[in-house]
């Protein structure tokens, strides 16, 4: 059953012992929404805590450290920013058929909850959560504004992407007025990377290769490079996005040597190239503009297969 | 004389042959403001064009290509986003003592114009320009919204920095409603860079230096590096922001060799360091978190002065 903001507020008002579920590999939106709900409903006298299947990255400590996390037996289960139950992760999978309320913004929501508030055009789940808190008459404290701004900013690439409409900007303004330190949050979320990452960038870019008249860019990250830079596997994450930012590049390929010596490919494309079709060459998959696959055997031979597929799609030679 | 928005509108209304000056090394804010003024005042029947001392980077073609640029003898000179006459650049320096009106947002404005509209807390000069256009009753067309959003977004790092207050977000929302394609603009401004830029990143990062217990980071960009990468001066711009993104860095310094062999410093700081005070060491200026100055004599000696000033503010040694 899909419900509106008013009905969502009513359901939350009716319950007193609430568990809020966040999705696996938690991000700023799922955590920001959950923290905001926990803080607002605690202030209304309810008992509430959030749970997650995975460890929460340290960069979100500023949200979690002031959050009361009481121990109790819940009588109402709420999921935030979770489109499907397979995103609950292993630990929370026991709740898959027990979710009472879901607040989400994914068009792909599977309506697994008894009641779902879905705002599919919202840039972040933080937007419907903000509306629900307003409907509840909750005071948007600086902490809650910080939670929600974190969700809004991280899911819209700091208001950069097409999912950030005028309404997202206006709610961003409201949250700043309510006490969110936007600059501080954005520095934490977007502007801070370890020195080792920058060393790795230098090494990787020094070895980048271009194919198909510079329409295909390849970044290769070896364990030797990681060691030389003192970098971790998580420092490799931004290279996928970087590979597509080069002017004229239609397909960015970043390949990364895992600890076991095998390689993993991340593909990013611009229209009209379909990244998931290129990844399918090696049995991988994903979305139109972002996909991935594992190397089969020799990583350079696997790379040649991907480049050939992209070249065929682009109607150009490999060199 | 400082004037308000209403008086600024009145002065523009009184004149019919207007020249708009943009600052040297033109950026999105100075160009966005100038284009918006040109379009809005042309629609009001005035004759107006913009001028610049330096070539305008190709990435701003989407602003300039639809701009009427008539040839005429001006009777009123307006400067936008220009804090001091030395920022006019060589070609426009002939106007240094002839500027009738300046619309700006730099705290460091030198009040060289006969009348100055200064909104020193605004994240971009596009904000006072937007207010003036509203005061004039100008229609904010999609083209004008695109001009102003470009200024607002580029000067606030896409609403990421502390200079982006709630008002900046609300004006961003208004401009999107008026037809600015924010996602398209932000891809152009932030997400697409030439291949030569990435080659330059590799060279610059390979030579980065850290001082003051890694609180101060220095990027040095030489003409040799630009030549090796095939990069242009405008490709140096993103390094200022990058220099502050390294974990633990409080002051990022990027120094760039100009075509004449002299060096220019760009400073970026995190609180509590005041970038404009560090830049003042060498006679420069700017904002609290972003400032600039030119080297005096040997660039490495100038650099040492800047590092020493930052070290003193941080209360730490230089090494």
Coordinates of C-alpha atoms in Angstrom, one line a residue:
Chain A
X1 CA 0.0 0.0 0.0
X2 CA 1.4 3.4 -0.9
X3 CA 0.6 6.2 1.5
X4 CA 1.1 10.0 1.7
X5 CA 3.1 12.1 4.1
X6 CA 0.1 12.7 6.4
X7 CA -0.7 9.0 6.8
X8 CA 3.0 8.3 7.3
X9 CA 3.1 10.8 10.1
X10 CA 0.0 9.3 11.7
X11 CA 1.5 5.7 11.6
X12 CA 4.7 6.9 13.3
X13 CA 2.6 8.8 15.9
X14 CA 0.7 5.6 16.7
X15 CA 3.8 3.6 17.6
X16 CA 6.2 3.9 20.5
X17 CA 8.9 1.3 20.1
X18 CA 10.4 1.8 16.7
X19 CA 13.3 0.1 14.9
X20 CA 14.7 2.0 11.9
X21 CA 16.6 -0.1 9.2
X22 CA 19.3 1.3 7.0
X23 CA 20.6 -0.3 3.8
X24 CA 23.8 -2.4 3.5
X25 CA 27.0 -0.4 2.6
X26 CA 25.3 2.5 4.3
X27 CA 25.6 5.9 2.7
X28 CA 24.8 9.5 3.8
X29 CA 21.1 9.3 2.7
X30 CA 20.1 6.1 4.5
X31 CA 22.0 7.1 7.7
X32 CA 20.9 10.8 7.6
X33 CA 17.3 9.7 7.3
X34 CA 17.5 7.2 10.1
X35 CA 19.3 9.6 12.4
X36 CA 16.8 12.3 11.8
X37 CA 13.9 10.0 12.5
X38 CA 15.6 8.7 15.7
X39 CA 16.3 12.2 17.0
X40 CA 12.9 13.7 16.2
X41 CA 10.9 10.7 17.5
X42 CA 13.0 10.5 20.6
X43 CA 12.2 14.1 21.3
X44 CA 8.5 13.2 21.0
X45 CA 8.9 10.6 23.8
X46 CA 9.3 7.5 21.7
X47 CA 11.8 4.7 22.0
X48 CA 13.7 4.3 18.8
X49 CA 17.1 3.1 17.4
X50 CA 18.7 2.4 14.0
X51 CA 20.3 -0.8 12.9
X52 CA 22.6 -1.7 10.0
X53 CA 24.0 -4.9 8.6
X54 CA 27.5 -3.4 7.8
X55 CA 30.0 -1.4 9.8
X56 CA 29.3 2.3 9.4
X57 CA 32.2 4.2 7.8
X58 CA 34.1 6.4 10.3
X59 CA 33.3 9.5 8.2
X60 CA 29.7 9.3 9.4
X61 CA 30.8 9.5 13.1
X62 CA 29.6 13.1 13.3
X63 CA 26.0 11.8 12.8
X64 CA 26.1 8.8 14.9
X65 CA 28.1 9.9 18.0
X66 CA 25.3 12.0 19.5
X67 CA 22.6 9.5 18.7
X68 CA 20.8 7.7 21.6
X69 CA 20.7 4.0 20.7
X70 CA 18.5 2.3 23.4
X71 CA 18.1 -1.4 23.7
X72 CA 14.5 -2.6 23.5
X73 CA 12.0 -4.9 21.8
X74 CA 10.5 -3.0 18.8
X75 CA 6.8 -3.1 17.8
X76 CA 7.2 -1.2 14.6
X77 CA 9.8 -1.6 11.8
X78 CA 10.7 1.3 9.5
X79 CA 13.0 1.1 6.5
X80 CA 14.5 4.2 5.0
X81 CA 16.1 4.6 1.5
X82 CA 15.8 0.9 0.9
X83 CA 14.3 -0.1 -2.5
X84 CA 14.3 -3.9 -2.0
X85 CA 14.8 -6.3 0.8
X86 CA 18.0 -7.7 -0.7
X87 CA 19.5 -4.3 0.2
X88 CA 18.9 -5.0 3.9
X89 CA 22.1 -7.0 4.1
X90 CA 22.7 -10.2 5.9
X91 CA 22.2 -9.2 9.5
X92 CA 18.9 -7.3 8.8
X93 CA 17.5 -9.9 6.4
X94 CA 15.5 -11.4 9.3
X95 CA 13.3 -8.3 8.9
X96 CA 12.6 -8.8 5.2
X97 CA 9.0 -9.8 5.6
X98 CA 8.4 -7.7 8.7
X99 CA 8.8 -4.1 7.5
X100 CA 5.8 -2.0 8.5
X101 CA 6.8 1.3 6.9
X102 CA 9.2 2.2 4.1
X103 CA 10.1 5.8 3.2
X104 CA 12.0 5.9 -0.1
X105 CA 12.8 7.8 -3.3
X106 CA 13.8 4.9 -5.6
X107 CA 11.6 4.5 -8.7
X108 CA 12.6 0.8 -8.5
X109 CA 11.0 0.3 -5.0
X110 CA 9.6 -3.2 -4.7
X111 CA 6.8 -2.3 -2.2
X112 CA 7.9 -5.0 0.2
X113 CA 6.7 -3.0 3.3
X114 CA 3.1 -3.0 4.6
X115 CA 3.0 0.8 3.8
X116 CA 5.3 2.8 1.6
X117 CA 5.8 6.5 1.2
X118 CA 7.6 6.8 -2.1
X119 CA 8.7 10.2 -3.6
X120 CA 10.3 8.9 -6.8
X121 CA 11.3 12.3 -8.1
X122 CA 13.0 13.4 -4.9
X123 CA 16.8 13.6 -5.1
X124 CA 17.2 11.9 -1.7
X125 CA 15.0 10.0 0.8
X126 CA 15.9 12.9 3.1
X127 CA 13.2 14.9 1.3
X128 CA 10.2 12.8 2.1
X129 CA 11.6 12.3 5.6
X130 CA 11.8 16.1 6.0
X131 CA 8.2 16.4 5.0
X132 CA 7.1 13.7 7.5
X133 CA 9.0 15.5 10.3
X134 CA 7.3 18.7 9.4
X135 CA 3.9 17.0 9.3
X136 CA 4.6 15.6 12.8
X137 CA 5.4 19.1 13.9
X138 CA 8.9 18.0 15.0
X139 CA 11.4 20.7 15.8
X140 CA 14.2 20.6 13.2
X141 CA 17.1 21.0 15.5
X142 CA 20.6 21.7 14.2
X143 CA 21.4 18.0 14.7
X144 CA 18.4 16.9 12.6
X145 CA 19.1 19.5 10.0
X146 CA 22.7 18.1 9.8
X147 CA 21.3 14.6 9.4
X148 CA 19.0 15.6 6.6
X149 CA 21.4 17.9 4.8
X150 CA 23.9 15.0 4.8
X151 CA 21.3 12.8 3.0
X152 CA 20.3 15.5 0.6
X153 CA 23.8 16.6 -0.3
X154 CA 25.4 13.1 -0.7
X155 CA 22.6 11.7 -2.9
X156 CA 22.6 14.7 -5.2
X157 CA 26.4 15.0 -5.6
X158 CA 26.1 18.2 -3.6
X159 CA 23.3 19.5 -5.7
X160 CA 25.2 18.9 -8.9
X161 CA 23.2 16.2 -10.6
X162 CA 20.0 16.2 -12.5
X163 CA 18.1 14.7 -9.5
X164 CA 18.6 18.0 -7.7
X165 CA 15.6 20.1 -8.6
X166 CA 14.6 23.5 -7.3
X167 CA 12.8 21.9 -4.4
X168 CA 16.0 20.2 -3.3
X169 CA 17.8 23.5 -3.2
X170 CA 14.9 25.1 -1.2
X171 CA 15.0 22.3 1.4
X172 CA 18.8 22.7 1.4
X173 CA 18.3 26.3 2.3
X174 CA 15.7 25.5 5.0
X175 CA 18.2 23.0 6.6
X176 CA 21.0 25.6 6.6
X177 CA 18.6 28.0 8.3
X178 CA 17.8 25.3 10.8
X179 CA 21.5 24.9 11.7
X180 CA 23.1 22.5 9.2
X181 CA 26.7 23.6 8.7
X182 CA 26.7 22.8 5.0
X183 CA 30.3 23.7 4.3
X184 CA 31.5 21.5 7.2
X185 CA 29.3 18.6 6.0
X186 CA 30.5 18.9 2.4
X187 CA 34.1 19.0 3.4
X188 CA 33.6 15.8 5.3
X189 CA 31.6 14.1 2.5
X190 CA 33.3 15.4 -0.7
X191 CA 36.4 17.4 -0.1
X192 CA 38.6 15.3 2.1
X193 CA 40.8 12.5 0.8
X194 CA 43.9 10.9 2.3
X195 CA 47.3 12.0 1.1
X196 CA 47.9 8.4 -0.1
X197 CA 44.9 8.8 -2.5
X198 CA 46.6 11.8 -4.1
X199 CA 49.9 9.8 -4.4
X200 CA 47.9 7.0 -6.0
X201 CA 46.3 9.4 -8.5
X202 CA 49.7 10.6 -9.6
X203 CA 50.8 7.0 -10.2
X204 CA 47.7 5.9 -12.0
X205 CA 47.4 8.9 -14.2
X206 CA 51.1 8.6 -15.2
X207 CA 50.2 5.2 -16.6
X208 CA 46.8 5.9 -18.2
X209 CA 46.1 4.6 -21.7
X210 CA 43.8 5.9 -24.3
X211 CA 42.2 3.8 -27.1
X212 CA 39.7 4.3 -30.0
X213 CA 40.8 7.8 -30.9
X214 CA 40.8 8.8 -27.2
X215 CA 37.1 7.7 -26.7
X216 CA 38.2 5.0 -24.3
X217 CA 40.3 5.6 -21.3
X218 CA 41.9 2.9 -19.2
X219 CA 43.2 3.4 -15.6
X220 CA 45.1 0.4 -14.2
X221 CA 45.7 0.2 -10.5
X222 CA 48.2 -2.5 -9.4
X223 CA 49.0 -3.7 -5.9
X224 CA 52.5 -2.2 -6.4
X225 CA 50.9 1.2 -7.0
X226 CA 48.8 0.8 -3.8
X227 CA 51.9 -0.2 -1.8
X228 CA 54.0 2.7 -3.3
X229 CA 51.3 5.2 -2.4
X230 CA 50.4 3.7 0.9
X231 CA 46.8 3.6 -0.3
X232 CA 43.9 1.2 0.6
X233 CA 41.5 -0.5 -1.7
X234 CA 38.8 2.1 -0.8
X235 CA 41.1 4.8 -2.2
X236 CA 40.5 3.2 -5.7
X237 CA 36.8 4.1 -5.6
X238 CA 37.0 7.6 -7.2
X239 CA 38.9 6.4 -10.3
X240 CA 35.8 5.0 -11.9
X241 CA 34.2 8.5 -12.0
X242 CA 37.4 10.1 -13.0
X243 CA 37.8 7.9 -16.0
X244 CA 34.7 9.4 -17.5
X245 CA 35.5 13.0 -16.8
X246 CA 38.1 13.3 -19.6
X247 CA 36.9 15.4 -22.5
X248 CA 35.9 13.2 -25.4
X249 CA 35.9 9.9 -23.4
X250 CA 32.8 7.8 -24.1
X251 CA 33.9 4.8 -22.0
X252 CA 36.1 4.9 -18.9
X253 CA 37.6 1.7 -17.7
X254 CA 39.3 1.4 -14.4
X255 CA 40.9 -1.9 -13.6
X256 CA 42.0 -2.8 -10.1
X257 CA 44.2 -5.6 -8.9
X258 CA 42.5 -7.2 -5.9
X259 CA 44.5 -8.6 -2.9
X260 CA 44.2 -12.1 -4.5
X261 CA 45.9 -10.9 -7.7
X262 CA 42.8 -11.0 -9.8
X263 CA 41.5 -7.9 -11.5
X264 CA 38.1 -6.2 -11.3
X265 CA 36.9 -3.8 -14.0
X266 CA 34.7 -0.7 -13.4
X267 CA 33.1 0.8 -16.5
X268 CA 31.6 4.3 -16.8
X269 CA 30.1 5.6 -20.1
X270 CA 28.5 8.6 -21.6
X271 CA 25.5 8.3 -23.9
X272 CA 25.0 6.4 -26.2
X273 CA 27.3 3.7 -24.9
X274 CA 25.7 1.1 -22.6
X275 CA 28.1 0.1 -19.8
X276 CA 26.2 -2.9 -18.8
X277 CA 26.4 -4.4 -22.4
X278 CA 30.2 -3.9 -22.4
X279 CA 30.5 -5.5 -19.0
X280 CA 28.4 -8.4 -20.2
X281 CA 31.3 -9.3 -22.6
X282 CA 33.0 -10.8 -19.5
X283 CA 29.8 -11.9 -17.7
X284 CA 29.3 -8.7 -15.7
X285 CA 26.4 -6.3 -15.4
X286 CA 25.1 -3.1 -14.0
X287 CA 23.4 0.1 -15.2
X288 CA 23.5 2.0 -18.6
X289 CA 26.2 4.3 -17.4
X290 CA 27.9 2.4 -14.7
X291 CA 28.7 -1.3 -14.7
X292 CA 31.4 -3.8 -13.6
X293 CA 32.9 -7.2 -14.2
X294 CA 35.8 -9.5 -13.2
X295 CA 38.8 -10.3 -15.5
X296 CA 38.8 -13.9 -16.8
X297 CA 42.3 -15.2 -16.8
X298 CA 44.9 -12.6 -18.0
X299 CA 43.7 -9.1 -17.2
X300 CA 45.2 -7.5 -20.3
X301 CA 43.5 -10.1 -22.6
X302 CA 40.2 -9.4 -20.7
X303 CA 40.8 -5.6 -21.2
X304 CA 41.3 -6.1 -24.9
X305 CA 37.9 -7.8 -25.1
X306 CA 36.2 -4.9 -23.3
X307 CA 37.9 -2.3 -25.5
X308 CA 37.0 -4.3 -28.7
X309 CA 33.3 -4.4 -27.5
X310 CA 33.4 -0.6 -26.9
X311 CA 35.2 0.0 -30.2
X312 CA 32.5 -2.0 -32.1
X313 CA 29.8 0.0 -30.4
X314 CA 31.6 3.3 -31.2
X315 CA 32.2 2.1 -34.8
X316 CA 35.9 2.9 -34.6
X317 CA 39.2 1.0 -34.5
X318 CA 40.9 0.0 -31.2
X319 CA 44.1 2.1 -31.7
Chain B
X1 CA 30.5 55.9 -2.9
X2 CA 28.7 52.7 -1.9
X3 CA 25.1 52.4 -3.2
X4 CA 22.3 50.0 -2.8
X5 CA 20.4 47.7 -5.2
X6 CA 17.8 50.3 -6.0
X7 CA 20.3 53.1 -6.7
X8 CA 22.3 50.7 -8.9
X9 CA 19.2 49.9 -10.9
X10 CA 18.5 53.6 -11.3
X11 CA 22.0 54.3 -12.6
X12 CA 21.8 51.5 -15.2
X13 CA 18.4 52.7 -16.2
X14 CA 19.8 56.2 -16.8
X15 CA 22.4 55.1 -19.3
X16 CA 22.0 53.7 -22.8
X17 CA 25.5 52.8 -24.1
X18 CA 27.1 50.6 -21.6
X19 CA 30.4 48.7 -21.5
X20 CA 30.7 45.8 -19.0
X21 CA 34.2 44.9 -17.9
X22 CA 35.1 41.4 -16.7
X23 CA 38.2 40.5 -14.7
X24 CA 41.4 39.1 -16.2
X25 CA 41.6 35.2 -16.3
X26 CA 37.8 35.3 -16.6
X27 CA 35.8 32.8 -14.5
X28 CA 32.2 31.8 -14.5
X29 CA 31.1 34.5 -12.1
X30 CA 32.5 37.5 -13.9
X31 CA 31.4 36.2 -17.2
X32 CA 28.0 35.0 -15.9
X33 CA 27.3 38.5 -14.4
X34 CA 28.4 40.3 -17.5
X35 CA 26.4 38.1 -19.9
X36 CA 23.3 38.4 -17.6
X37 CA 23.6 42.2 -17.6
X38 CA 24.1 42.4 -21.3
X39 CA 21.1 40.2 -22.1
X40 CA 18.8 41.9 -19.7
X41 CA 19.7 45.5 -20.6
X42 CA 19.7 44.6 -24.4
X43 CA 16.1 43.4 -23.8
X44 CA 15.4 46.8 -22.2
X45 CA 16.6 48.6 -25.4
X46 CA 20.1 49.5 -24.3
X47 CA 23.3 49.1 -26.3
X48 CA 25.7 47.1 -24.3
X49 CA 28.7 44.7 -24.7
X50 CA 31.2 43.0 -22.5
X51 CA 35.0 43.2 -22.8
X52 CA 37.8 41.2 -21.4
X53 CA 41.6 41.5 -21.4
X54 CA 42.2 37.8 -21.8
X55 CA 40.9 35.1 -24.2
X56 CA 37.7 33.5 -22.8
X57 CA 38.1 29.8 -22.2
X58 CA 36.2 27.6 -24.6
X59 CA 34.2 26.0 -21.9
X60 CA 32.2 29.2 -21.5
X61 CA 31.2 29.2 -25.2
X62 CA 27.6 28.2 -24.1
X63 CA 27.3 31.6 -22.4
X64 CA 29.0 33.7 -25.0
X65 CA 27.8 32.2 -28.3
X66 CA 24.2 33.7 -28.1
X67 CA 25.4 37.1 -26.7
X68 CA 25.0 40.2 -28.9
X69 CA 28.3 42.1 -28.9
X70 CA 27.6 45.4 -30.8
X71 CA 30.3 47.9 -31.6
X72 CA 29.8 51.4 -30.2
X73 CA 31.2 54.2 -28.2
X74 CA 30.2 53.6 -24.5
X75 CA 29.1 56.4 -22.2
X76 CA 28.9 54.3 -19.0
X77 CA 31.5 51.7 -17.7
X78 CA 30.4 48.9 -15.4
X79 CA 32.8 46.4 -13.7
X80 CA 31.5 43.1 -12.4
X81 CA 33.2 40.8 -9.9
X82 CA 36.3 43.0 -10.0
X83 CA 37.7 44.0 -6.6
X84 CA 40.5 46.2 -7.8
X85 CA 41.7 47.8 -11.0
X86 CA 44.8 45.6 -11.2
X87 CA 42.4 42.8 -12.0
X88 CA 41.2 44.5 -15.2
X89 CA 44.2 43.0 -17.0
X90 CA 46.4 44.8 -19.5
X91 CA 43.9 45.5 -22.3
X92 CA 41.2 46.9 -20.0
X93 CA 43.7 48.9 -17.8
X94 CA 42.8 52.0 -19.9
X95 CA 39.5 52.0 -18.0
X96 CA 41.1 51.9 -14.5
X97 CA 40.1 55.5 -13.6
X98 CA 36.9 55.5 -15.7
X99 CA 34.7 52.9 -14.0
X100 CA 31.3 54.4 -13.2
X101 CA 29.8 51.4 -11.5
X102 CA 31.1 48.3 -9.8
X103 CA 29.0 45.4 -8.7
X104 CA 31.0 43.0 -6.5
X105 CA 31.0 40.6 -3.6
X106 CA 34.7 40.8 -2.5
X107 CA 35.3 42.1 1.0
X108 CA 38.6 43.4 -0.3
X109 CA 37.0 45.7 -2.9
X110 CA 39.0 48.9 -3.3
X111 CA 36.1 51.2 -4.2
X112 CA 37.8 52.4 -7.4
X113 CA 34.5 53.0 -9.1
X114 CA 32.4 56.2 -8.9
X115 CA 29.7 54.0 -7.4
X116 CA 30.0 50.5 -5.9
X117 CA 27.3 48.0 -5.0
X118 CA 29.1 45.6 -2.7
X119 CA 27.5 42.5 -1.1
X120 CA 30.4 41.2 0.7
X121 CA 28.6 38.2 2.3
X122 CA 27.3 36.9 -1.1
X123 CA 28.9 33.7 -2.4
X124 CA 29.0 35.2 -5.9
X125 CA 28.7 38.6 -7.7
X126 CA 25.8 36.9 -9.5
X127 CA 23.7 37.4 -6.3
X128 CA 23.8 41.2 -6.3
X129 CA 23.5 41.2 -10.1
X130 CA 20.3 39.0 -9.7
X131 CA 18.9 41.5 -7.2
X132 CA 19.6 44.4 -9.5
X133 CA 17.9 42.7 -12.5
X134 CA 14.9 42.0 -10.3
X135 CA 14.8 45.6 -9.2
X136 CA 14.9 46.6 -12.8
X137 CA 11.9 44.4 -13.4
X138 CA 14.0 42.4 -16.0
X139 CA 12.6 39.1 -17.2
X140 CA 14.9 36.3 -16.0
X141 CA 14.9 34.3 -19.2
X142 CA 16.4 30.8 -19.4
X143 CA 19.6 32.3 -20.9
X144 CA 19.9 34.8 -18.1
X145 CA 19.2 32.1 -15.5
X146 CA 21.9 30.1 -17.1
X147 CA 24.4 33.0 -16.9
X148 CA 23.6 33.7 -13.2
X149 CA 23.5 30.0 -12.2
X150 CA 26.9 29.6 -13.8
X151 CA 28.3 32.5 -11.7
X152 CA 26.6 31.2 -8.5
X153 CA 27.6 27.6 -8.9
X154 CA 31.3 28.2 -10.0
X155 CA 32.0 30.7 -7.2
X156 CA 30.5 28.5 -4.5
X157 CA 32.1 25.2 -5.7
X158 CA 28.6 24.1 -6.7
X159 CA 27.0 25.2 -3.3
X160 CA 29.7 23.3 -1.5
X161 CA 31.7 26.0 0.3
X162 CA 30.9 28.1 3.3
X163 CA 30.2 31.1 1.1
X164 CA 27.1 29.3 0.0
X165 CA 24.4 30.4 2.5
X166 CA 20.7 29.6 2.5
X167 CA 20.1 32.7 0.3
X168 CA 22.5 31.3 -2.3
X169 CA 20.5 28.0 -2.4
X170 CA 17.2 29.9 -2.7
X171 CA 18.5 31.9 -5.6
X172 CA 19.8 28.7 -7.1
X173 CA 16.3 27.3 -6.8
X174 CA 14.8 30.4 -8.5
X175 CA 17.3 30.2 -11.3
X176 CA 16.4 26.5 -11.9
X177 CA 12.8 27.5 -11.9
X178 CA 13.6 30.2 -14.5
X179 CA 15.1 27.7 -16.8
X180 CA 18.8 27.1 -15.8
X181 CA 19.7 23.5 -16.6
X182 CA 21.8 23.1 -13.5
X183 CA 23.0 19.5 -14.2
X184 CA 24.1 20.4 -17.7
X185 CA 25.9 23.5 -16.4
X186 CA 27.6 21.6 -13.6
X187 CA 28.8 18.8 -16.0
X188 CA 30.4 21.6 -18.1
X189 CA 31.9 23.4 -15.2
X190 CA 33.0 20.6 -12.9
X191 CA 32.8 17.2 -14.5
X192 CA 34.6 17.5 -17.9
X193 CA 38.3 18.3 -18.2
X194 CA 40.7 17.9 -21.1
X195 CA 43.1 15.0 -21.3
X196 CA 46.0 17.4 -21.0
X197 CA 44.6 18.4 -17.5
X198 CA 44.8 14.8 -16.3
X199 CA 48.4 14.5 -17.6
X200 CA 49.2 17.7 -15.8
X201 CA 47.6 16.4 -12.5
X202 CA 50.0 13.4 -12.7
X203 CA 53.0 15.7 -13.1
X204 CA 52.0 18.1 -10.4
X205 CA 51.0 15.5 -7.8
X206 CA 54.3 13.7 -8.4
X207 CA 56.0 16.8 -7.3
X208 CA 53.8 18.0 -4.4
X209 CA 55.4 19.1 -1.2
X210 CA 54.1 19.1 2.3
X211 CA 55.1 21.5 5.1
X212 CA 54.1 22.2 8.8
X213 CA 53.4 18.6 9.8
X214 CA 51.4 18.1 6.6
X215 CA 49.1 21.0 7.3
X216 CA 50.4 23.0 4.3
X217 CA 50.4 21.5 0.9
X218 CA 52.2 23.1 -2.1
X219 CA 51.6 22.3 -5.8
X220 CA 54.0 23.9 -8.2
X221 CA 53.1 24.1 -11.9
X222 CA 55.9 25.1 -14.2
X223 CA 55.8 26.0 -17.9
X224 CA 57.8 22.8 -18.5
X225 CA 55.0 20.8 -16.9
X226 CA 52.4 22.6 -19.0
X227 CA 54.4 21.9 -22.2
X228 CA 54.9 18.2 -21.3
X229 CA 51.2 17.7 -20.6
X230 CA 50.1 19.9 -23.6
X231 CA 48.1 21.8 -21.1
X232 CA 46.9 25.5 -21.1
X233 CA 47.0 28.0 -18.3
X234 CA 43.2 27.5 -17.7
X235 CA 44.0 23.8 -16.9
X236 CA 45.7 25.1 -13.8
X237 CA 42.6 26.4 -12.2
X238 CA 41.4 23.2 -10.4
X239 CA 44.6 22.8 -8.5
X240 CA 43.7 25.5 -6.0
X241 CA 40.7 23.5 -4.8
X242 CA 42.6 20.2 -4.9
X243 CA 45.4 21.5 -2.7
X244 CA 42.9 21.9 0.2
X245 CA 41.3 18.4 -0.3
X246 CA 44.1 16.5 1.3
X247 CA 43.2 15.1 4.7
X248 CA 44.8 17.3 7.5
X249 CA 45.8 20.2 5.2
X250 CA 44.8 23.6 6.6
X251 CA 46.4 25.7 3.8
X252 CA 46.7 24.6 0.2
X253 CA 49.1 26.7 -1.9
X254 CA 49.2 26.2 -5.7
X255 CA 51.8 28.2 -7.5
X256 CA 51.8 28.6 -11.3
X257 CA 54.4 29.9 -13.6
X258 CA 52.9 32.4 -16.0
X259 CA 54.0 32.8 -19.6
X260 CA 56.3 35.7 -18.6
X261 CA 58.1 33.5 -16.1
X262 CA 56.6 35.1 -13.0
X263 CA 54.7 33.1 -10.5
X264 CA 51.1 33.5 -9.2
X265 CA 50.0 31.9 -6.0
X266 CA 46.5 30.7 -5.2
X267 CA 45.7 30.0 -1.5
X268 CA 42.9 27.9 -0.1
X269 CA 42.4 27.4 3.6
X270 CA 40.2 25.6 6.2
X271 CA 39.1 27.4 9.3
X272 CA 40.6 29.0 11.3
X273 CA 43.2 30.1 8.7
X274 CA 42.4 33.3 6.9
X275 CA 43.7 33.0 3.3
X276 CA 43.5 36.7 2.6
X277 CA 45.8 37.4 5.5
X278 CA 48.4 35.0 4.2
X279 CA 48.1 36.4 0.7
X280 CA 48.6 39.9 2.2
X281 CA 52.1 38.9 3.1
X282 CA 52.9 39.4 -0.6
X283 CA 50.5 42.2 -1.2
X284 CA 47.6 40.0 -2.4
X285 CA 44.1 39.6 -1.2
X286 CA 40.8 37.8 -1.5
X287 CA 38.4 36.0 0.8
X288 CA 38.8 34.2 4.1
X289 CA 39.1 30.8 2.5
X290 CA 40.4 31.7 -1.0
X291 CA 42.9 34.3 -1.9
X292 CA 45.8 35.0 -4.3
X293 CA 48.9 37.0 -4.8
X294 CA 51.9 37.3 -7.1
X295 CA 55.4 36.2 -6.3
X296 CA 57.9 39.0 -5.6
X297 CA 61.2 38.1 -7.2
X298 CA 62.3 34.5 -6.7
X299 CA 59.2 32.3 -6.4
X300 CA 60.7 29.9 -3.9
X301 CA 61.6 32.8 -1.6
X302 CA 58.0 34.1 -1.9
X303 CA 56.7 30.7 -1.2
X304 CA 58.8 30.5 2.0
X305 CA 57.2 33.8 3.2
X306 CA 53.7 32.4 2.6
X307 CA 54.5 29.1 4.4
X308 CA 56.1 31.0 7.3
X309 CA 52.9 33.2 7.7
X310 CA 50.7 30.1 7.6
X311 CA 53.0 28.3 10.1
X312 CA 52.9 31.3 12.5
X313 CA 49.1 31.2 12.3
X314 CA 49.0 27.5 12.8
X315 CA 51.5 27.8 15.7
X316 CA 53.8 25.1 14.2
X317 CA 57.2 24.9 12.5
X318 CA 57.8 25.0 8.8
X319 CA 59.2 21.6 8.3

